[in-house]
Amino acid sequence: MNVLTLSKLTKEAEVDNLATKNMNLLRDKLAKYDAPQKAKDAGIYPYFREIDSDQDTEVLIGGKRVLMFGSNAYLGLTNHPKVKEAAINAIKKYGTGCAGSRFLNGTLDIHVKLEERLAEFVGKEDAITFSTGFQVNLGVVPCMTGREDYIIWDELNHASIIEGHRLSYSTKLKYKHNDMESLEKQLQKCESDRIKLIVMDGVFSMEGDVANLPEIVRLAKKYNANIMVDEAHGIGVLGNHGRGTCNHFGVTNDVDLIMGTFSKSFASLGGFIAADKDTINYLRHNARSYIFSASCTPAAVAAADAALDIMLSEPERIDRLWDITNYALNGFRSMGCEIGNTSTPIIPLFIRDNDLTFLIVKELFDEGIFVNPVVTPAVFPQDTLIRFSLIATHKKEQVDFALEAIHKIFKKHNLIK
């Protein structure tokens, strides 16, 4: 073996060793993440609980029947015969998928029909549907503004909005949660001749409080800004026939973009954005999560369309949702639970301790109550909570059972007087 060959082999070995070392660096970093293992060892791991039944006010988990207070199916339509029948019929006619994006081969006539109906429903000229609600915000938020523009966002916005504005080259300005003085201070930092997009949840997904849209609209007009509202938890809950927060406050015409998702009140999977025709035309040809994702499946589209029929024809469902919501809210307030500023079917029960939140979720499950823990990074460490949410089909007896169990466990942990 000559010197050149030996030198070559040595260099190749060095490259292989470096590659192995780098791979181990990655593995070493990931191996340090052991929070789930610690929670499992402590018997308080609360995630990925396998449900063996349909999504209803009661579910079956590991052979145990528990009351479901962790669902976003606010109108209780996931089991509605018309919704299921529509999904089944769509599969029979169109198959299980579209095998492509809306931009190319994945547009069906039912996509277009639903978009027209959604636009009319929320009071806008046009709309487009995405495969998920997350993808709506991921595609729309960074698409609307450029390098010289501004995105102004509420600090408690949903993760999808946050991920969306992270992709933007615009200047991002955060304002304190639902704090209009803070919002105005951020607007004052913006150059007057630049685009300023204010983005917020209509109903905040963890805290359950409602955005102060009338004041946001006033400030937007004062500073020549635009508004985008995420109505994921507002549609089906607030407004005429569940048209959402913008309709509830009568500011639909003052809001530029209205976003919605199918995975809550629409009992399906997908999402949409509604606006004027020019805006939708631009998004249809520029929103990357729309152009480069497979289109919403036939069954999902048909299910959402059928759910919309029911929202329009059965407004009493929303009345029942509010009856049971107010019943639960009064119960928690009477009990002395800390529930913040919620006024919706999303009721946060503040624990303010990660480990204790996990423990209480487990103890409630043992009592037959399914609720969701909300810990960091979804909320600030000092704001950890249990998210208790209601469905129109919940019965008062079920709420009473939950209130009794929560009272017993919260009292044990000195969370109520």
Tab-separated table of C-alpha atoms in Angstrom:
chain	number	residue	atom	x	y	z
A	1	MET	CA	0.000	0.000	0.000
A	2	ASN	CA	1.525	3.317	-1.070
A	3	VAL	CA	1.505	6.598	0.882
A	4	LEU	CA	-1.250	8.180	-1.230
A	5	THR	CA	-3.595	5.236	-0.719
A	6	LEU	CA	-2.919	5.218	3.013
A	7	SER	CA	-3.586	8.957	3.229
A	8	LYS	CA	-6.847	8.536	1.349
A	9	LEU	CA	-8.023	5.721	3.631
A	10	THR	CA	-7.106	7.777	6.694
A	11	LYS	CA	-9.161	10.743	5.477
A	12	GLU	CA	-12.129	8.487	4.692
A	13	ALA	CA	-11.940	7.021	8.197
A	14	GLU	CA	-11.850	10.525	9.678
A	15	VAL	CA	-14.959	11.482	7.670
A	16	ASP	CA	-16.760	8.326	8.815
A	17	ASN	CA	-15.817	9.002	12.435
A	18	LEU	CA	-17.017	12.604	12.161
A	19	ALA	CA	-20.320	11.490	10.627
A	20	THR	CA	-20.809	8.949	13.412
A	21	LYS	CA	-19.970	11.560	16.012
A	22	ASN	CA	-22.451	14.041	14.518
A	23	MET	CA	-25.172	11.385	14.416
A	24	ASN	CA	-24.481	10.643	18.064
A	25	LEU	CA	-24.718	14.357	18.875
A	26	LEU	CA	-28.252	14.343	17.517
A	27	ARG	CA	-29.176	11.175	19.363
A	28	ASP	CA	-27.598	12.438	22.572
A	29	LYS	CA	-29.593	15.640	22.372
A	30	LEU	CA	-32.889	13.844	21.781
A	31	ALA	CA	-32.192	11.245	24.444
A	32	LYS	CA	-32.052	13.986	27.065
A	33	TYR	CA	-35.775	14.593	26.551
A	34	ASP	CA	-37.187	12.318	29.217
A	35	ALA	CA	-40.191	14.248	30.579
A	36	PRO	CA	-42.709	11.701	29.203
A	37	GLN	CA	-40.787	8.801	30.705
A	38	LYS	CA	-40.700	10.496	34.112
A	39	ALA	CA	-44.449	11.148	33.978
A	40	LYS	CA	-45.088	7.504	33.008
A	41	ASP	CA	-42.882	6.276	35.847
A	42	ALA	CA	-44.869	8.480	38.236
A	43	GLY	CA	-48.136	7.110	36.842
A	44	ILE	CA	-49.426	10.535	35.769
A	45	TYR	CA	-48.754	10.557	32.008
A	46	PRO	CA	-51.959	12.052	30.522
A	47	TYR	CA	-51.498	11.850	26.752
A	48	PHE	CA	-52.479	9.505	23.920
A	49	ARG	CA	-55.223	7.811	25.911
A	50	GLU	CA	-56.800	5.339	23.504
A	51	ILE	CA	-60.548	5.790	23.045
A	52	ASP	CA	-62.355	2.600	22.048
A	53	SER	CA	-65.710	4.179	21.203
A	54	ASP	CA	-67.286	7.028	19.314
A	55	GLN	CA	-66.644	10.623	20.412
A	56	ASP	CA	-69.575	11.480	22.657
A	57	THR	CA	-70.341	12.776	26.147
A	58	GLU	CA	-69.253	9.339	27.362
A	59	VAL	CA	-66.343	7.372	25.905
A	60	LEU	CA	-64.759	3.981	26.484
A	61	ILE	CA	-61.052	3.896	27.398
A	62	GLY	CA	-59.419	0.574	28.202
A	63	GLY	CA	-62.804	-0.935	28.929
A	64	LYS	CA	-63.678	1.880	31.345
A	65	ARG	CA	-66.555	4.247	30.603
A	66	VAL	CA	-65.742	7.857	31.474
A	67	LEU	CA	-67.471	11.196	31.017
A	68	MET	CA	-65.859	13.254	28.232
A	69	PHE	CA	-65.145	16.845	29.191
A	70	GLY	CA	-62.126	17.186	26.921
A	71	SER	CA	-63.742	17.408	23.497
A	72	ASN	CA	-64.089	20.321	21.064
A	73	ALA	CA	-67.245	18.895	19.467
A	74	TYR	CA	-69.282	21.779	20.865
A	75	LEU	CA	-72.530	20.986	19.040
A	76	GLY	CA	-72.275	17.228	19.511
A	77	LEU	CA	-72.422	16.454	15.785
A	78	THR	CA	-69.707	13.796	15.482
A	79	ASN	CA	-72.365	11.095	15.881
A	80	HIS	CA	-75.210	12.823	14.072
A	81	PRO	CA	-76.768	10.377	11.560
A	82	LYS	CA	-76.877	12.990	8.781
A	83	VAL	CA	-73.202	13.834	9.187
A	84	LYS	CA	-72.144	10.181	9.132
A	85	GLU	CA	-74.409	9.403	6.191
A	86	ALA	CA	-73.001	12.332	4.196
A	87	ALA	CA	-69.437	11.143	4.786
A	88	ILE	CA	-70.281	7.564	3.769
A	89	ASN	CA	-72.063	8.676	0.605
A	90	ALA	CA	-69.132	10.906	-0.358
A	91	ILE	CA	-66.736	7.975	-0.110
A	92	LYS	CA	-69.041	5.877	-2.263
A	93	LYS	CA	-69.119	8.560	-4.952
A	94	TYR	CA	-65.622	10.099	-4.833
A	95	GLY	CA	-63.463	7.494	-3.077
A	96	THR	CA	-61.346	8.011	0.023
A	97	GLY	CA	-59.015	10.763	-1.193
A	98	CYS	CA	-58.218	13.220	-3.974
A	99	ALA	CA	-54.608	12.126	-4.642
A	100	GLY	CA	-53.375	15.652	-5.133
A	101	SER	CA	-53.567	19.293	-4.151
A	102	ARG	CA	-56.449	21.634	-4.830
A	103	PHE	CA	-54.100	23.562	-7.114
A	104	LEU	CA	-53.779	20.653	-9.551
A	105	ASN	CA	-56.004	17.573	-9.615
A	106	GLY	CA	-57.588	17.681	-6.153
A	107	THR	CA	-60.564	20.024	-6.587
A	108	LEU	CA	-63.993	18.383	-6.421
A	109	ASP	CA	-67.344	20.022	-7.025
A	110	ILE	CA	-68.161	19.537	-3.331
A	111	HIS	CA	-65.085	21.587	-2.360
A	112	VAL	CA	-66.357	24.521	-4.392
A	113	LYS	CA	-69.921	24.145	-3.101
A	114	LEU	CA	-68.787	24.107	0.534
A	115	GLU	CA	-66.554	27.138	0.020
A	116	GLU	CA	-69.435	29.116	-1.411
A	117	ARG	CA	-71.636	28.146	1.530
A	118	LEU	CA	-68.959	28.965	4.120
A	119	ALA	CA	-68.345	32.395	2.619
A	120	GLU	CA	-72.053	33.179	2.780
A	121	PHE	CA	-72.313	31.728	6.289
A	122	VAL	CA	-69.631	33.991	7.793
A	123	GLY	CA	-70.571	37.003	5.657
A	124	LYS	CA	-67.685	37.195	3.172
A	125	GLU	CA	-67.434	37.159	-0.628
A	126	ASP	CA	-65.334	34.030	-1.030
A	127	ALA	CA	-63.508	31.254	0.836
A	128	ILE	CA	-61.047	28.409	0.325
A	129	THR	CA	-60.718	25.189	2.303
A	130	PHE	CA	-57.490	23.662	3.637
A	131	SER	CA	-56.703	20.137	4.821
A	132	THR	CA	-56.531	21.249	8.484
A	133	GLY	CA	-57.189	24.381	10.478
A	134	PHE	CA	-53.515	24.522	11.468
A	135	GLN	CA	-52.572	24.698	7.794
A	136	VAL	CA	-54.895	27.649	7.280
A	137	ASN	CA	-52.953	29.814	9.728
A	138	LEU	CA	-49.632	28.334	8.661
A	139	GLY	CA	-50.310	29.367	5.074
A	140	VAL	CA	-52.346	32.550	5.383
A	141	VAL	CA	-50.537	34.511	8.120
A	142	PRO	CA	-47.077	34.634	6.481
A	143	CYS	CA	-48.604	35.124	3.046
A	144	MET	CA	-50.394	38.374	3.808
A	145	THR	CA	-47.498	40.674	4.640
A	146	GLY	CA	-44.006	41.430	3.308
A	147	ARG	CA	-40.622	42.476	4.682
A	148	GLU	CA	-41.630	46.079	5.252
A	149	ASP	CA	-44.948	45.222	6.937
A	150	TYR	CA	-46.136	44.278	10.414
A	151	ILE	CA	-47.964	41.414	12.127
A	152	ILE	CA	-49.413	42.339	15.519
A	153	TRP	CA	-50.509	39.363	17.603
A	154	ASP	CA	-52.032	38.504	20.970
A	155	GLU	CA	-49.585	36.703	23.265
A	156	LEU	CA	-52.087	33.883	23.888
A	157	ASN	CA	-52.859	33.174	20.233
A	158	HIS	CA	-53.115	29.565	19.114
A	159	ALA	CA	-49.869	27.789	18.209
A	160	SER	CA	-50.865	27.699	14.531
A	161	ILE	CA	-50.935	31.508	14.386
A	162	ILE	CA	-47.567	31.679	16.131
A	163	GLU	CA	-46.033	29.170	13.710
A	164	GLY	CA	-47.554	31.115	10.838
A	165	HIS	CA	-46.028	34.444	11.774
A	166	ARG	CA	-42.667	32.790	12.451
A	167	LEU	CA	-42.552	32.025	8.712
A	168	SER	CA	-43.136	35.673	7.843
A	169	TYR	CA	-40.374	38.143	7.001
A	170	SER	CA	-42.491	40.929	8.475
A	171	THR	CA	-41.833	42.677	11.769
A	172	LYS	CA	-43.733	40.843	14.515
A	173	LEU	CA	-45.133	42.794	17.470
A	174	LYS	CA	-46.755	40.997	20.426
A	175	TYR	CA	-49.359	42.639	22.644
A	176	LYS	CA	-50.490	41.563	26.100
A	177	HIS	CA	-53.466	39.253	26.140
A	178	ASN	CA	-56.672	41.107	25.267
A	179	ASP	CA	-55.016	44.319	26.492
A	180	MET	CA	-56.117	47.141	24.236
A	181	GLU	CA	-53.667	49.654	25.675
A	182	SER	CA	-50.842	47.251	24.861
A	183	LEU	CA	-52.234	46.729	21.352
A	184	GLU	CA	-52.363	50.463	20.722
A	185	LYS	CA	-48.768	50.907	21.881
A	186	GLN	CA	-47.660	48.303	19.364
A	187	LEU	CA	-49.675	49.926	16.575
A	188	GLN	CA	-48.005	53.235	17.380
A	189	LYS	CA	-44.617	51.647	16.601
A	190	CYS	CA	-45.665	50.867	13.030
A	191	GLU	CA	-44.936	53.065	10.050
A	192	SER	CA	-48.199	54.573	8.873
A	193	ASP	CA	-47.756	53.675	5.201
A	194	ARG	CA	-47.064	49.975	5.808
A	195	ILE	CA	-49.489	47.045	6.031
A	196	LYS	CA	-50.399	46.201	9.632
A	197	LEU	CA	-52.200	42.883	10.206
A	198	ILE	CA	-53.695	42.284	13.658
A	199	VAL	CA	-54.245	38.551	14.255
A	200	MET	CA	-56.027	36.965	17.204
A	201	ASP	CA	-58.294	34.129	18.321
A	202	GLY	CA	-61.963	35.080	18.512
A	203	VAL	CA	-62.422	32.695	21.430
A	204	PHE	CA	-59.125	31.783	23.057
A	205	SER	CA	-58.689	28.032	22.973
A	206	MET	CA	-57.282	27.478	26.472
A	207	GLU	CA	-58.603	30.405	28.519
A	208	GLY	CA	-62.117	30.479	27.016
A	209	ASP	CA	-62.334	34.272	27.004
A	210	VAL	CA	-63.454	36.306	23.999
A	211	ALA	CA	-61.375	38.829	22.056
A	212	ASN	CA	-62.413	42.448	22.504
A	213	LEU	CA	-63.273	42.791	18.830
A	214	PRO	CA	-65.202	46.068	19.042
A	215	GLU	CA	-62.163	47.822	20.504
A	216	ILE	CA	-59.760	46.014	18.153
A	217	VAL	CA	-61.851	47.249	15.235
A	218	ARG	CA	-61.764	50.802	16.590
A	219	LEU	CA	-57.975	50.730	16.887
A	220	ALA	CA	-57.595	49.128	13.458
A	221	LYS	CA	-59.538	51.978	11.906
A	222	LYS	CA	-57.559	54.569	13.859
A	223	TYR	CA	-54.202	53.190	12.691
A	224	ASN	CA	-55.275	51.941	9.249
A	225	ALA	CA	-54.669	48.287	10.128
A	226	ASN	CA	-56.278	45.051	8.931
A	227	ILE	CA	-57.750	42.271	11.074
A	228	MET	CA	-57.698	38.483	10.860
A	229	VAL	CA	-59.781	36.499	13.364
A	230	ASP	CA	-59.305	32.795	14.107
A	231	GLU	CA	-62.861	31.528	14.690
A	232	ALA	CA	-61.905	27.915	15.431
A	233	HIS	CA	-63.674	28.002	18.808
A	234	GLY	CA	-66.186	30.726	17.967
A	235	ILE	CA	-68.088	29.158	15.081
A	236	GLY	CA	-70.909	26.962	16.328
A	237	VAL	CA	-70.742	28.698	19.709
A	238	LEU	CA	-71.292	32.449	19.260
A	239	GLY	CA	-73.343	34.525	16.846
A	240	ASN	CA	-76.506	33.978	14.815
A	241	HIS	CA	-76.746	30.237	14.114
A	242	GLY	CA	-73.153	29.912	15.334
A	243	ARG	CA	-71.601	32.273	12.805
A	244	GLY	CA	-68.872	33.192	15.262
A	245	THR	CA	-67.367	36.009	17.275
A	246	CYS	CA	-67.355	38.567	14.451
A	247	ASN	CA	-71.070	38.059	13.902
A	248	HIS	CA	-71.684	38.096	17.662
A	249	PHE	CA	-70.203	41.596	17.934
A	250	GLY	CA	-71.619	42.810	14.604
A	251	VAL	CA	-68.160	43.572	13.168
A	252	THR	CA	-68.026	41.117	10.256
A	253	ASN	CA	-67.670	43.879	7.679
A	254	ASP	CA	-64.804	45.426	9.672
A	255	VAL	CA	-62.792	42.190	9.839
A	256	ASP	CA	-60.760	41.409	6.720
A	257	LEU	CA	-60.162	37.674	7.129
A	258	ILE	CA	-62.194	35.081	9.034
A	259	MET	CA	-60.615	31.693	9.658
A	260	GLY	CA	-62.457	28.561	10.755
A	261	THR	CA	-61.770	24.905	11.356
A	262	PHE	CA	-63.852	21.765	10.724
A	263	SER	CA	-62.517	19.790	13.696
A	264	LYS	CA	-64.718	21.452	16.319
A	265	SER	CA	-68.357	22.316	15.667
A	266	PHE	CA	-68.212	21.028	12.087
A	267	ALA	CA	-67.454	17.489	13.347
A	268	SER	CA	-64.903	16.804	10.626
A	269	LEU	CA	-61.314	17.636	9.646
A	270	GLY	CA	-60.088	20.629	7.674
A	271	GLY	CA	-60.279	24.401	7.760
A	272	PHE	CA	-61.079	27.511	5.735
A	273	ILE	CA	-60.319	31.177	5.277
A	274	ALA	CA	-62.969	33.652	4.119
A	275	ALA	CA	-62.443	37.193	2.840
A	276	ASP	CA	-63.116	39.426	-0.161
A	277	LYS	CA	-62.617	37.953	-3.639
A	278	ASP	CA	-59.281	39.684	-4.284
A	279	THR	CA	-57.770	38.387	-1.052
A	280	ILE	CA	-58.973	34.840	-1.662
A	281	ASN	CA	-57.719	34.952	-5.237
A	282	TYR	CA	-54.267	35.930	-3.948
A	283	LEU	CA	-54.251	33.221	-1.261
A	284	ARG	CA	-55.477	30.596	-3.690
A	285	HIS	CA	-52.343	31.130	-5.765
A	286	ASN	CA	-49.786	31.963	-3.052
A	287	ALA	CA	-50.550	30.222	0.267
A	288	ARG	CA	-47.989	27.412	0.296
A	289	SER	CA	-49.785	25.132	2.769
A	290	TYR	CA	-52.773	25.253	0.393
A	291	ILE	CA	-50.918	24.804	-2.894
A	292	PHE	CA	-48.545	22.081	-1.727
A	293	SER	CA	-50.865	19.969	0.456
A	294	ALA	CA	-53.296	17.259	-0.556
A	295	SER	CA	-56.843	18.529	-0.629
A	296	CYS	CA	-59.442	17.878	2.049
A	297	THR	CA	-60.898	14.374	1.667
A	298	PRO	CA	-64.387	13.842	0.214
A	299	ALA	CA	-65.718	12.416	3.478
A	300	ALA	CA	-64.403	15.382	5.490
A	301	VAL	CA	-65.896	17.907	3.082
A	302	ALA	CA	-69.281	16.196	3.005
A	303	ALA	CA	-69.364	15.847	6.796
A	304	ALA	CA	-68.611	19.557	7.269
A	305	ASP	CA	-71.275	20.464	4.714
A	306	ALA	CA	-73.851	18.337	6.537
A	307	ALA	CA	-72.843	19.883	9.877
A	308	LEU	CA	-73.425	23.316	8.373
A	309	ASP	CA	-76.936	22.202	7.375
A	310	ILE	CA	-77.621	21.228	10.977
A	311	MET	CA	-76.263	24.521	12.372
A	312	LEU	CA	-78.684	26.376	10.151
A	313	SER	CA	-81.682	24.097	10.743
A	314	GLU	CA	-81.237	23.299	14.456
A	315	PRO	CA	-80.339	26.536	16.299
A	316	GLU	CA	-81.707	24.968	19.447
A	317	ARG	CA	-78.445	23.018	19.694
A	318	ILE	CA	-76.593	26.240	20.395
A	319	ASP	CA	-79.242	27.167	22.974
A	320	ARG	CA	-78.647	23.836	24.719
A	321	LEU	CA	-74.884	24.399	24.585
A	322	TRP	CA	-75.286	27.726	26.369
A	323	ASP	CA	-77.719	26.300	28.912
A	324	ILE	CA	-75.234	23.615	29.940
A	325	THR	CA	-72.321	26.064	29.766
A	326	ASN	CA	-73.956	28.561	32.110
A	327	TYR	CA	-74.955	25.727	34.434
A	328	ALA	CA	-71.340	24.558	34.657
A	329	LEU	CA	-69.935	28.084	34.985
A	330	ASN	CA	-72.255	28.803	37.901
A	331	GLY	CA	-71.253	25.515	39.505
A	332	PHE	CA	-67.530	26.230	39.303
A	333	ARG	CA	-67.950	29.786	40.549
A	334	SER	CA	-70.070	28.626	43.475
A	335	MET	CA	-67.450	26.016	44.285
A	336	GLY	CA	-64.724	28.669	44.378
A	337	CYS	CA	-62.630	27.392	41.481
A	338	GLU	CA	-60.323	29.833	39.743
A	339	ILE	CA	-61.641	29.952	36.165
A	340	GLY	CA	-60.299	33.281	34.909
A	341	ASN	CA	-62.314	35.397	32.491
A	342	THR	CA	-63.997	32.636	30.535
A	343	SER	CA	-67.537	33.162	29.291
A	344	THR	CA	-67.731	30.228	26.859
A	345	PRO	CA	-67.944	26.402	26.885
A	346	ILE	CA	-64.163	26.360	27.429
A	347	ILE	CA	-63.633	26.509	31.198
A	348	PRO	CA	-60.035	26.706	32.481
A	349	LEU	CA	-59.488	25.328	35.984
A	350	PHE	CA	-56.210	26.936	37.007
A	351	ILE	CA	-53.756	24.721	38.889
A	352	ARG	CA	-50.539	26.734	38.340
A	353	ASP	CA	-48.233	23.744	38.743
A	354	ASN	CA	-47.232	21.312	35.973
A	355	ASP	CA	-46.855	18.150	38.062
A	356	LEU	CA	-49.961	18.817	40.125
A	357	THR	CA	-51.940	19.383	36.922
A	358	PHE	CA	-50.904	15.942	35.662
A	359	LEU	CA	-51.722	14.340	39.011
A	360	ILE	CA	-55.200	15.867	39.190
A	361	VAL	CA	-55.980	14.782	35.612
A	362	LYS	CA	-55.104	11.214	36.621
A	363	GLU	CA	-57.175	11.392	39.808
A	364	LEU	CA	-60.159	12.734	37.892
A	365	PHE	CA	-59.799	9.959	35.337
A	366	ASP	CA	-59.859	7.437	38.185
A	367	GLU	CA	-63.153	9.055	39.222
A	368	GLY	CA	-64.529	8.644	35.690
A	369	ILE	CA	-63.851	12.155	34.326
A	370	PHE	CA	-61.820	12.833	31.167
A	371	VAL	CA	-60.291	16.328	31.081
A	372	ASN	CA	-57.211	17.744	29.368
A	373	PRO	CA	-54.071	19.101	31.039
A	374	VAL	CA	-52.693	22.358	29.643
A	375	VAL	CA	-49.081	22.860	30.670
A	376	THR	CA	-45.949	24.496	29.294
A	377	PRO	CA	-45.260	25.310	26.518
A	378	ALA	CA	-48.970	25.665	25.657
A	379	VAL	CA	-49.283	28.183	28.493
A	380	PHE	CA	-46.848	30.020	30.764
A	381	PRO	CA	-45.518	27.857	33.644
A	382	GLN	CA	-47.488	29.896	36.184
A	383	ASP	CA	-50.715	29.464	34.194
A	384	THR	CA	-51.048	25.676	33.938
A	385	LEU	CA	-54.633	24.525	34.001
A	386	ILE	CA	-57.156	21.798	33.361
A	387	ARG	CA	-59.307	22.482	30.329
A	388	PHE	CA	-62.925	21.518	30.965
A	389	SER	CA	-65.083	21.838	27.839
A	390	LEU	CA	-68.765	21.292	27.182
A	391	ILE	CA	-70.883	19.803	24.423
A	392	ALA	CA	-74.507	20.661	23.626
A	393	THR	CA	-75.490	17.059	24.374
A	394	HIS	CA	-74.072	17.000	27.910
A	395	LYS	CA	-76.718	16.433	30.577
A	396	LYS	CA	-76.888	18.343	33.851
A	397	GLU	CA	-76.528	15.049	35.724
A	398	GLN	CA	-73.179	14.496	33.976
A	399	VAL	CA	-72.003	17.984	34.901
A	400	ASP	CA	-73.114	17.459	38.498
A	401	PHE	CA	-71.103	14.227	38.673
A	402	ALA	CA	-68.029	16.053	37.357
A	403	LEU	CA	-68.480	19.001	39.731
A	404	GLU	CA	-68.686	16.671	42.705
A	405	ALA	CA	-65.519	14.806	41.707
A	406	ILE	CA	-63.627	18.038	41.009
A	407	HIS	CA	-64.725	19.549	44.317
A	408	LYS	CA	-63.443	16.522	46.229
A	409	ILE	CA	-60.070	16.435	44.489
A	410	PHE	CA	-59.504	20.202	44.428
A	411	LYS	CA	-60.316	20.427	48.133
A	412	LYS	CA	-57.796	17.656	48.850
A	413	HIS	CA	-55.102	19.658	47.082
A	414	ASN	CA	-56.112	22.990	48.718
A	415	LEU	CA	-57.192	24.523	45.436
A	416	ILE	CA	-60.491	25.718	46.848
A	417	LYS	CA	-61.447	26.993	50.257
